[in-house]
XYZ file of C-alpha atoms in Angstrom:
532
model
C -7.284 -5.473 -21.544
C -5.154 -6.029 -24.514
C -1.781 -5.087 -24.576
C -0.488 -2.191 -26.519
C 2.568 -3.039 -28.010
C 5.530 -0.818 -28.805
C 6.292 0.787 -31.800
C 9.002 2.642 -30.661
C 11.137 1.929 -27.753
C 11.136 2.931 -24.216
C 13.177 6.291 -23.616
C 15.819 6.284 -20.652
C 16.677 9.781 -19.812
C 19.477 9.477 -17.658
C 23.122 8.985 -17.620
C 23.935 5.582 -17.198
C 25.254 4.363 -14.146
C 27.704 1.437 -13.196
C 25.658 -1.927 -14.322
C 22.692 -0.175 -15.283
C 22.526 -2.147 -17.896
C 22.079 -5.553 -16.410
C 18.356 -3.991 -15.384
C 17.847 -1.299 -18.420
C 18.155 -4.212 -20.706
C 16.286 -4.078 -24.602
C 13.889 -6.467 -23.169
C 12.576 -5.449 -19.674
C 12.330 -2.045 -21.471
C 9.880 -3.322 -23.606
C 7.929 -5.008 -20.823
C 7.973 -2.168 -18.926
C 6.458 -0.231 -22.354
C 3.938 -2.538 -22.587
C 2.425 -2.327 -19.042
C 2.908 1.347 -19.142
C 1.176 1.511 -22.927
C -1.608 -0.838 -21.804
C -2.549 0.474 -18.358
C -1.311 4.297 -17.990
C -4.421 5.304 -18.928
C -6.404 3.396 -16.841
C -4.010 4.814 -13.575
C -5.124 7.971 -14.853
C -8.480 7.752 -14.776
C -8.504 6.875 -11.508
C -6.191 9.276 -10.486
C -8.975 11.618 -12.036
C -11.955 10.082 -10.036
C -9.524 9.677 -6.627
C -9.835 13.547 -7.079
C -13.558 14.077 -7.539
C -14.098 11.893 -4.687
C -12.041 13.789 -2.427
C -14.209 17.137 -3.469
C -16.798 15.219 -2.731
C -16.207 13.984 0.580
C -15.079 17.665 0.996
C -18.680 19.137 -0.106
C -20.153 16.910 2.755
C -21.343 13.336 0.765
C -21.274 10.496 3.939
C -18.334 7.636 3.770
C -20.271 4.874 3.737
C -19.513 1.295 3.086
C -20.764 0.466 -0.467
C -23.996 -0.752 -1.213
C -23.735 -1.699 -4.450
C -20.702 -4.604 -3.417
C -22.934 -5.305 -0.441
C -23.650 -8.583 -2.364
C -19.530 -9.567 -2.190
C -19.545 -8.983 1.474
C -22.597 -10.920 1.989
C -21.206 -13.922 0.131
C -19.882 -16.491 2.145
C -18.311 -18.446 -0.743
C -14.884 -16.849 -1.920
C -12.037 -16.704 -0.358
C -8.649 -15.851 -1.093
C -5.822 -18.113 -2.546
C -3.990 -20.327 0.152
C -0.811 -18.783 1.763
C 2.017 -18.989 -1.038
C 5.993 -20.566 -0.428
C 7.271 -18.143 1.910
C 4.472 -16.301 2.861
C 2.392 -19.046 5.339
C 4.156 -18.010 8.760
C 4.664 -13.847 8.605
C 5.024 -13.391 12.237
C 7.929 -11.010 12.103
C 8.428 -8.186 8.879
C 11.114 -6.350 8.907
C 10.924 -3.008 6.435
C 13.493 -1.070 5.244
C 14.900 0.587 1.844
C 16.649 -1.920 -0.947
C 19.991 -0.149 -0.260
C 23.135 -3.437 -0.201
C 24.040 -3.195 3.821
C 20.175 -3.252 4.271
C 19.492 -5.321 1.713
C 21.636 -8.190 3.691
C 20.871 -6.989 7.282
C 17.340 -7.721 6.471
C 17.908 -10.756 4.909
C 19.370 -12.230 7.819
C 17.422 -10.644 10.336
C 15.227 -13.747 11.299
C 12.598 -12.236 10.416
C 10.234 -14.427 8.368
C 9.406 -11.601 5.515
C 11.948 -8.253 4.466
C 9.697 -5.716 2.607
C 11.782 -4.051 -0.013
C 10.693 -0.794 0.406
C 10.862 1.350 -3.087
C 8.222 3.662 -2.115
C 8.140 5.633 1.437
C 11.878 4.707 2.528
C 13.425 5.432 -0.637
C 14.204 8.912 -1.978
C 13.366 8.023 -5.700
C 16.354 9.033 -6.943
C 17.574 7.290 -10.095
C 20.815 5.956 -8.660
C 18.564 4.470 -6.081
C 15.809 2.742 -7.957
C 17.827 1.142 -10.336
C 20.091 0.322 -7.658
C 17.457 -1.285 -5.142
C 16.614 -3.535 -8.529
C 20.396 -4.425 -8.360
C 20.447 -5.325 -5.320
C 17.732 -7.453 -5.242
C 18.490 -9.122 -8.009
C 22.017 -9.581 -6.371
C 20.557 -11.133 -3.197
C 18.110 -13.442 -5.325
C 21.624 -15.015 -6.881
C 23.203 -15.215 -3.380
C 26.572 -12.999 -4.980
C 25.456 -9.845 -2.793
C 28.106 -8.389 -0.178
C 29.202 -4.790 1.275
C 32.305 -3.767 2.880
C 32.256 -0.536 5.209
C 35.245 2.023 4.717
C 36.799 0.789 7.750
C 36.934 -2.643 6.631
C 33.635 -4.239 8.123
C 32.267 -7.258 5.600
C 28.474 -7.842 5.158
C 27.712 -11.285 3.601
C 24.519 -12.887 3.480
C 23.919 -15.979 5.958
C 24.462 -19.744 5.110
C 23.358 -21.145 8.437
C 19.535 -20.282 9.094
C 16.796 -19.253 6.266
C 16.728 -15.953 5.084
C 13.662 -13.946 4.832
C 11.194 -13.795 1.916
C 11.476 -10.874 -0.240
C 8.522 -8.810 -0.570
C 9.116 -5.670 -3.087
C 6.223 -2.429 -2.241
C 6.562 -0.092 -5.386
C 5.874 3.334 -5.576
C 2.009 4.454 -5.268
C -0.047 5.176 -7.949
C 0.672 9.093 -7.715
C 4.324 9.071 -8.735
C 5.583 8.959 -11.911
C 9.294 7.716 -12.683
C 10.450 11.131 -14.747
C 13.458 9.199 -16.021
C 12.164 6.493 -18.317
C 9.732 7.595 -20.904
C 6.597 6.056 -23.491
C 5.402 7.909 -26.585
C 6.983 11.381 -24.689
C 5.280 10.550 -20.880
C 6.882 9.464 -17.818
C 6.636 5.929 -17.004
C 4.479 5.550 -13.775
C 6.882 4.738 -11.046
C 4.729 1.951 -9.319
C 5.167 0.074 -13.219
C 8.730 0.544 -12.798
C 9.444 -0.946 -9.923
C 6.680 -3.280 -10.388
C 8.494 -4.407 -13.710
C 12.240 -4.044 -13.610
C 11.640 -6.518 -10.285
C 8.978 -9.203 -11.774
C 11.131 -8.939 -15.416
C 14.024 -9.919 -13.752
C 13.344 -11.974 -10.315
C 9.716 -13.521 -10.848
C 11.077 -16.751 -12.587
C 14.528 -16.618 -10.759
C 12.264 -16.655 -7.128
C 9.942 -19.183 -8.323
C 13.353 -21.683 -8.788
C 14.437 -20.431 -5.758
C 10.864 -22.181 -4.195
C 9.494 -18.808 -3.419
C 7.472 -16.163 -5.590
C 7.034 -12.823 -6.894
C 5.431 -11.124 -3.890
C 4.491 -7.451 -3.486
C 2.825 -4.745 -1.461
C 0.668 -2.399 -2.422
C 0.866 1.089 -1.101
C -2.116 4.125 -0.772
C -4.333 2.461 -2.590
C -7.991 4.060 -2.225
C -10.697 1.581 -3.284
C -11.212 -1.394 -4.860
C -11.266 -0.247 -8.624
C -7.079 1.040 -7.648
C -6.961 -2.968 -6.433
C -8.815 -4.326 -9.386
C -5.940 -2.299 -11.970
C -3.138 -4.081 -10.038
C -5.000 -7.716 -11.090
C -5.128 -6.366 -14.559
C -1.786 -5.738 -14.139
C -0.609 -9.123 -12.380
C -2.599 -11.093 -15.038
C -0.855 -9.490 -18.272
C 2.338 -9.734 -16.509
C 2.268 -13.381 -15.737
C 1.028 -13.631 -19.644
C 3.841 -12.105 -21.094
C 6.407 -13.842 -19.093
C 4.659 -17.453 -19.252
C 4.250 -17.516 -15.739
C 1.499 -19.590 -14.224
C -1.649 -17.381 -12.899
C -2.162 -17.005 -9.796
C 1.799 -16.910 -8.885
C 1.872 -12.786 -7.933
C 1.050 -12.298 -4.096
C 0.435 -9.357 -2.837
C -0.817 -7.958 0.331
C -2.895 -4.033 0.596
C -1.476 -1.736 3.075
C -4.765 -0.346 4.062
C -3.369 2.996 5.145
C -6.082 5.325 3.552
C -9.763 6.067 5.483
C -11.507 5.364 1.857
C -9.620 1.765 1.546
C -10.791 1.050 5.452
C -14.684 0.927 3.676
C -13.151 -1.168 1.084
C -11.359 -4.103 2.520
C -13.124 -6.642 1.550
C -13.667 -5.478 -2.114
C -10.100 -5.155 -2.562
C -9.361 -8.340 -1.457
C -12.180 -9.634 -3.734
C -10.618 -7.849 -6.604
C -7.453 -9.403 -5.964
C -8.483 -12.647 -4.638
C -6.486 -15.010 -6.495
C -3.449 -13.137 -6.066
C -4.119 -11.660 -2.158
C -1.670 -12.125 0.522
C -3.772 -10.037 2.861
C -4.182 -6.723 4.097
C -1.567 -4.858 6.738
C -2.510 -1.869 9.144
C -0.355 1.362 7.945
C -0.413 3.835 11.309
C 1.010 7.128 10.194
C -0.204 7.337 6.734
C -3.688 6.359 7.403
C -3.558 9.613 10.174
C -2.233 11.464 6.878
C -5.285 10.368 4.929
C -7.481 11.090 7.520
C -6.637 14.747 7.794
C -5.832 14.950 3.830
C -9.640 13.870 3.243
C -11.258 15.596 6.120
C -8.504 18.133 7.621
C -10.874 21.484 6.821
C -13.601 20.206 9.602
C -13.308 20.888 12.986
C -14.676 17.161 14.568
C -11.601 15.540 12.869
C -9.155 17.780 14.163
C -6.177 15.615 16.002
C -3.838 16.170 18.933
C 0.164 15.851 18.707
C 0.396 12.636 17.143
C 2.446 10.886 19.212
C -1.248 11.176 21.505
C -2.951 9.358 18.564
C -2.226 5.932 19.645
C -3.705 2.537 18.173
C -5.669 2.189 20.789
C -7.639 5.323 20.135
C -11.539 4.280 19.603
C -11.236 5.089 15.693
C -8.155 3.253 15.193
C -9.440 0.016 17.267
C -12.210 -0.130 14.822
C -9.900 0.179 11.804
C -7.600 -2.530 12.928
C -10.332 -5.260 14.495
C -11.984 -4.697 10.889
C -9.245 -5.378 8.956
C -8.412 -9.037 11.495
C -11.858 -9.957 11.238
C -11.862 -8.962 7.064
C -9.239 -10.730 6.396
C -9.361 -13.890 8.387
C -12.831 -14.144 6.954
C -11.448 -14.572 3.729
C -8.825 -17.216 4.364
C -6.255 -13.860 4.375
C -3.041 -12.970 6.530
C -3.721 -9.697 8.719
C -0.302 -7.847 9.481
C -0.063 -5.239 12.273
C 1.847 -2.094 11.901
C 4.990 -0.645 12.392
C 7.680 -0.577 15.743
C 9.814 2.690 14.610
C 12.501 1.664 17.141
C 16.006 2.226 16.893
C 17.953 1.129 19.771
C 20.339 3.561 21.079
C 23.191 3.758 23.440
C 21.517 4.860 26.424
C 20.370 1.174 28.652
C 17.599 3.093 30.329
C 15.962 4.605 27.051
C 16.076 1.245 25.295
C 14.490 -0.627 27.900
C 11.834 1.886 27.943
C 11.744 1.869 23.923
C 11.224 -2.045 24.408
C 8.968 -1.789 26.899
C 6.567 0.048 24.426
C 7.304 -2.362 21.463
C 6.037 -5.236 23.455
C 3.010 -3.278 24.759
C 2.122 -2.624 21.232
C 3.034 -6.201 19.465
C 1.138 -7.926 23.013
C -2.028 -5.987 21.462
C -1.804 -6.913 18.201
C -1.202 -10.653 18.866
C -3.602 -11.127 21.097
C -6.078 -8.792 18.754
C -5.842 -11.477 16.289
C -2.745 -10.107 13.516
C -0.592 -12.818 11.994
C 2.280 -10.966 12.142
C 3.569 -7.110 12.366
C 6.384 -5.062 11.099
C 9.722 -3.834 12.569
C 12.522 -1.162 11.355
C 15.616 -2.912 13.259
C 17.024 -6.217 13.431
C 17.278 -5.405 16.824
C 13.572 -5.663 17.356
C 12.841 -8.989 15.412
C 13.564 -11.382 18.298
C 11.216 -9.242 20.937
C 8.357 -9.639 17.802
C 8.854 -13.311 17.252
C 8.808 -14.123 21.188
C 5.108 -12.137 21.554
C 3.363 -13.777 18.246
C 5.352 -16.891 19.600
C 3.783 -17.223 23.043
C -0.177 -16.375 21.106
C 0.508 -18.507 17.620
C 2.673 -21.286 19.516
C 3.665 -23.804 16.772
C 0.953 -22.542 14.156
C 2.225 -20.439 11.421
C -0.515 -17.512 11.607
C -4.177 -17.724 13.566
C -6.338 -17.740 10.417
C -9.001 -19.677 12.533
C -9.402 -16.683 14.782
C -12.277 -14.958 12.360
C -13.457 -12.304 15.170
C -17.063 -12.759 14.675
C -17.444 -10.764 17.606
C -15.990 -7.928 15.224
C -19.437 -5.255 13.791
C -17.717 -2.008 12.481
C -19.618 1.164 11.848
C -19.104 4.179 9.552
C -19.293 5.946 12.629
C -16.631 4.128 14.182
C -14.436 4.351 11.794
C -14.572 7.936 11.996
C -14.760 8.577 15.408
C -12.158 10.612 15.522
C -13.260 13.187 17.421
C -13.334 11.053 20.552
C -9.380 11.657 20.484
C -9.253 15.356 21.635
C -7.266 17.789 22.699
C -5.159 21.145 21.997
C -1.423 20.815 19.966
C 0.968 20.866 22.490
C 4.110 23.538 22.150
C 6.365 20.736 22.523
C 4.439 18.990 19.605
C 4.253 21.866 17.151
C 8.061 21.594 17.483
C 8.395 18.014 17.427
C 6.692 18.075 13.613
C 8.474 20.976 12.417
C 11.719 19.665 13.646
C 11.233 16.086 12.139
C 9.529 16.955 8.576
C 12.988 19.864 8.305
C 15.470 16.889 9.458
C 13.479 14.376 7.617
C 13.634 16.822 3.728
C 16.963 17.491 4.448
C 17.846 13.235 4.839
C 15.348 13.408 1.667
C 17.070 15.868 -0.426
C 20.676 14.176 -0.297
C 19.055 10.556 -1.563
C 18.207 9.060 2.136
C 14.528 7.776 2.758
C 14.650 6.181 5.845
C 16.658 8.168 8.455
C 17.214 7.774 12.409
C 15.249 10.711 14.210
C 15.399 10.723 18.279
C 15.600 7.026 18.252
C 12.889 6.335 15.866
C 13.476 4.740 11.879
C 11.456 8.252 10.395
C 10.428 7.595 6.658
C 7.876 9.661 4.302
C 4.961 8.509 6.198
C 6.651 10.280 8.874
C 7.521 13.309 7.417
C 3.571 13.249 5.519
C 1.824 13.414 9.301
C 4.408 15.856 10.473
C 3.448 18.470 8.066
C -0.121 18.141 7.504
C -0.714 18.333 11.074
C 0.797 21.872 10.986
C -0.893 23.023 8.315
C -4.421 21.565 9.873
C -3.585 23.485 13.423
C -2.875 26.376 10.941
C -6.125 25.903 9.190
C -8.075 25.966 12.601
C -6.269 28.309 14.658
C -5.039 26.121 16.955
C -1.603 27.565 16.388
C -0.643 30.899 15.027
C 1.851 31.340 11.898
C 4.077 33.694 13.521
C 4.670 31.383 16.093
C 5.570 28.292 13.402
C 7.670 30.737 11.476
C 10.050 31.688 14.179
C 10.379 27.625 14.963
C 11.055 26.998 11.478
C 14.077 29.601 11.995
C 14.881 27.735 15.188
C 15.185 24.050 13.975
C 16.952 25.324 10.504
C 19.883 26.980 12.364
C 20.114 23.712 14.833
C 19.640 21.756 11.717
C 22.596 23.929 10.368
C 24.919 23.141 13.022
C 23.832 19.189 12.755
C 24.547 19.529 8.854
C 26.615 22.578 7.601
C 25.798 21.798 4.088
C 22.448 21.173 4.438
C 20.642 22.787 1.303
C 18.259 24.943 3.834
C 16.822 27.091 1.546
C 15.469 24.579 -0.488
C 14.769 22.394 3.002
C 12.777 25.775 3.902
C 10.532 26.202 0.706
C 9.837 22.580 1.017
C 8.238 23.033 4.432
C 6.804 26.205 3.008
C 4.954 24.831 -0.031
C 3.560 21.612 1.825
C 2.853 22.397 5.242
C 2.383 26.382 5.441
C 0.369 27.274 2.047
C -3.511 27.750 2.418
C -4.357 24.764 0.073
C -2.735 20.904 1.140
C -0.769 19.579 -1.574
C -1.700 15.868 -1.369
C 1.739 14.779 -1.323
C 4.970 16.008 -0.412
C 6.935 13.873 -2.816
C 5.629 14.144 -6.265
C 6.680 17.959 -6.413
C 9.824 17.704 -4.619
C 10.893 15.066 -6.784
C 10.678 16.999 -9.865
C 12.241 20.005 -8.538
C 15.257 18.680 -6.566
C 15.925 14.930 -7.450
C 15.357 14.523 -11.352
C 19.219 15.552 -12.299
C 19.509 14.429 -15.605
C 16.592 14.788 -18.534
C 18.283 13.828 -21.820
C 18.001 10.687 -23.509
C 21.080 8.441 -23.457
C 23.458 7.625 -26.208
């Protein structure tokens, strides 16, 4: 597609904050104009069709995998481009929001890869998406440091490598209300898409590393195909060489699990490979199928990834991906280790269980919250990869998925659990309130809890709801319980707001889709006049 160019500048409706302007500049303004001009509409459309789909999937129509790309699945000639600077060995990821003490925590982790998480540990405020830019672009020149109030210094490390920055946006359903084109918000995944490549892609390439990204919630392979568009104009307009942009699919939707080799098709010459997202791809499983019975789920903490349907998703996406010459990342250890000897070994104990699995499964690497967990990670993928930097070689042909596999989930039975109803309401409350003040990633009984989190929390409620396996008086007077001890945690907790939050996405007879998009508009968009 051509690129639309501006004929009248990009608006920034908020007050401007301290060095704002070393991001907002005239010129990544207009780049960010350009990609919004050029491909809003197209994010859009298939914003539109994500929509039809899901009312057809809800009127019965079979998820299937595609026969009309049965021909790219077939074809044993393309595979992806080879592992880019940085991204061959991706044994340990650590995640976390772009915030400075995080920013250089995860830098000198050891872990091999630090996603930069914009999108489901960030509240979007404005203060924190242009800071997260900031900060990266701080850590990129090596001038980045944070001192605590009592004195503690934060500085990144000389003496070992740090890890390779990989930046997930925001998902294609957000919009970023403070930056406006031709009187529309900006969509947020362009934002943080652009402010970051604008500013970093050339300054990372120097550094001997890349512009990498991750994509989140994407549905299908046309949503893939827009981000090429997307990487190819960008690269254009910048004079950077094709083929530079990595980027690897979180494949954390049950439509994108029938579509894994497409997207990495679409994105070939820019794929990094696909990663395995637990609690959101339990969110889009009851988002896209929640009003029937035979995909009904038990407390979630029951829904393990060992469960039959999950197995199939995850042995799919290792023997996808290493088919195509692509890095397969497991999922997530939530973690946070506490003060209590006995929990943490326990907590440990679990983490290893889960990262043996995936390891000896076939992943290249998995994801942890804590720098606490990255040494336990890189001794399990150590004793299974050895001295190799991933196990590409491993291509599971013993791996043959079916539909009915994939959606197996009513193998995974069993009633909600009082202790679970209370568990959800009590971590989607704590989790809004963290939400509400700017915090997207927030310690909850000694797990790292982010929007994924608090997503699963309340649709589960409202699908026991739905099917009576609960009953709403019961919900409402543990609402009323966890906001008073949430009150006593937090004495200025906004609760009413906290309340209607809960009310409006987890206790109203139709599903909003997300939590976020709503709740951004109503509580964290402060300021909506353009600047001076």
């Amino acid at each position: 597609m051509s690129p639309q160019l501006l004929t009248q500048p990009v608006q920034v409706l908020a007050a401007p904050g301290d060095r704002h302007d070393e991001i907002l500049t005239p010129a990544a303004l207009d780049f960010i104009g350009t990609l919004a001009r050029t491909f809003a509409p197209d994010r859009a459309r298939l914003l539109k069709e994500r929509r039809r789909r899901a009312m057809r999937l809800a009127e019965g129509r079979p998820l299937d995998f595609s026969m009309v790309t049965r021909p790219i699945r077939e074809d044993p000639g393309w595979r992806v481009a080879p592992p880019a600077p940085g991204l061959t060995d991706r044994r340990v990821e650590i995640t976390g929001p772009p915030e400075r003490r995080m920013t250089i925590n995860a830098l000198n982790s050891g872990a091999q890869v630090w996603l930069a998480d914009f999108e489901d540990a960030t509240a979007p405020t404005w203060d924190n998406v242009i800071g997260g830019q900031l900060n990266l672009l701080d850590a990129i020149e090596r001038r980045i440091d944070f001192t605590t109030e009592a004195g503690k210094e934060y500085r990144l490390a000389t003496d070992r490598p740090l890890a390779t920055i990989v930046v997930r946006p925001r998902g294609w359903h957000l919009d970023e209300e403070h930056l406006e084109v031709d009187g529309r918000p900006v969509p947020a995944a362009l934002v943080d898409f652009g402010l970051y490549f604008f500013h970093c892609a050339q300054r990372q390439i120097d550094a001997g590393h890349g512009p990498y990204f991750y994509l989140p919630k994407l549905e299908n392979r046309d949503e893939a195909r827009l981000w090429n568009d997307i990487f190819l104009l960008a690269q254009e307009l910048l004079s950077i060489p094709r083929g530079t942009i990595r980027a690897t699919v979180l494949i954390e939707t049950v439509t994108a699990a029938f579509d894994m080799e497409e997207m990495l098709y679409e994105l070939r010459e820019h794929s990094a490979g696909l990663n395995a997202g637990r609690w959101d791809y339990l969110f889009s499983i009851i988002k896209t199928f929640g009003h029937r019975t035979d995909f009904l789920l038990p407390d979630r903490a029951r829904v393990t990834m060992t469960a039959p349907f999950m197995r199939a998703y995850t042995d799919l996406l290792v023997r996808t991906c290493h088919k195509r010459g692509a890095h397969a990342i497991g999922g997530m250890a939530a973690q946070v280790p506490g003060k209590d000897p006995e929990a943490n070994a326990a907590a440990l104990a679990k983490v290893r269980l889960d990262k043996e699995r995936e390891a000896q499964d076939g992943f290249d690497g998995s994801w942890v919250a804590h720098p606490a967990l990255v040494p336990l990670c890189r001794e399990v993928f150590d004793d299974v990869l050895g001295d190799a930097p991933h196990q590409l070689s491993r291509t599971r042909e013993d791996v043959a998925v079916t539909p009915a596999q994939l959606l197996a989930v009513r193998k995974v039975s069993g009633a909600p659990t009082a202790e679970g109803v209370r568990t959800n309401i009590s971590v989607a409350l704590r989790y809004f309130a963290a939400w509400l003040r700017g915090q997207g990633a927030v310690a909850l009984d000694g797990l790292m809890e982010d929007a994924a989190t608090a997503e699963i929390a309340r649709v589960q409620i409202w699908q026991w709801l739905r099917h009576r396996q609960i009953d709403r008086e019961t919900v409402l007077a543990l609402v009323e319980e966890e906001l008073d001890a949430l009150a006593a945690e937090l004495p200025y907790a906004p609760l009413a707001e906290i309340r209607d939050l809960l009310q409006r996405t987890a206790l109203s007879t139709e599903l909003p889709l997300f939590f976020t998009p709503d709740a951004y508009t109503r509580h964290l968009v402060r300021t909506r006049e353009p600047r001076s």
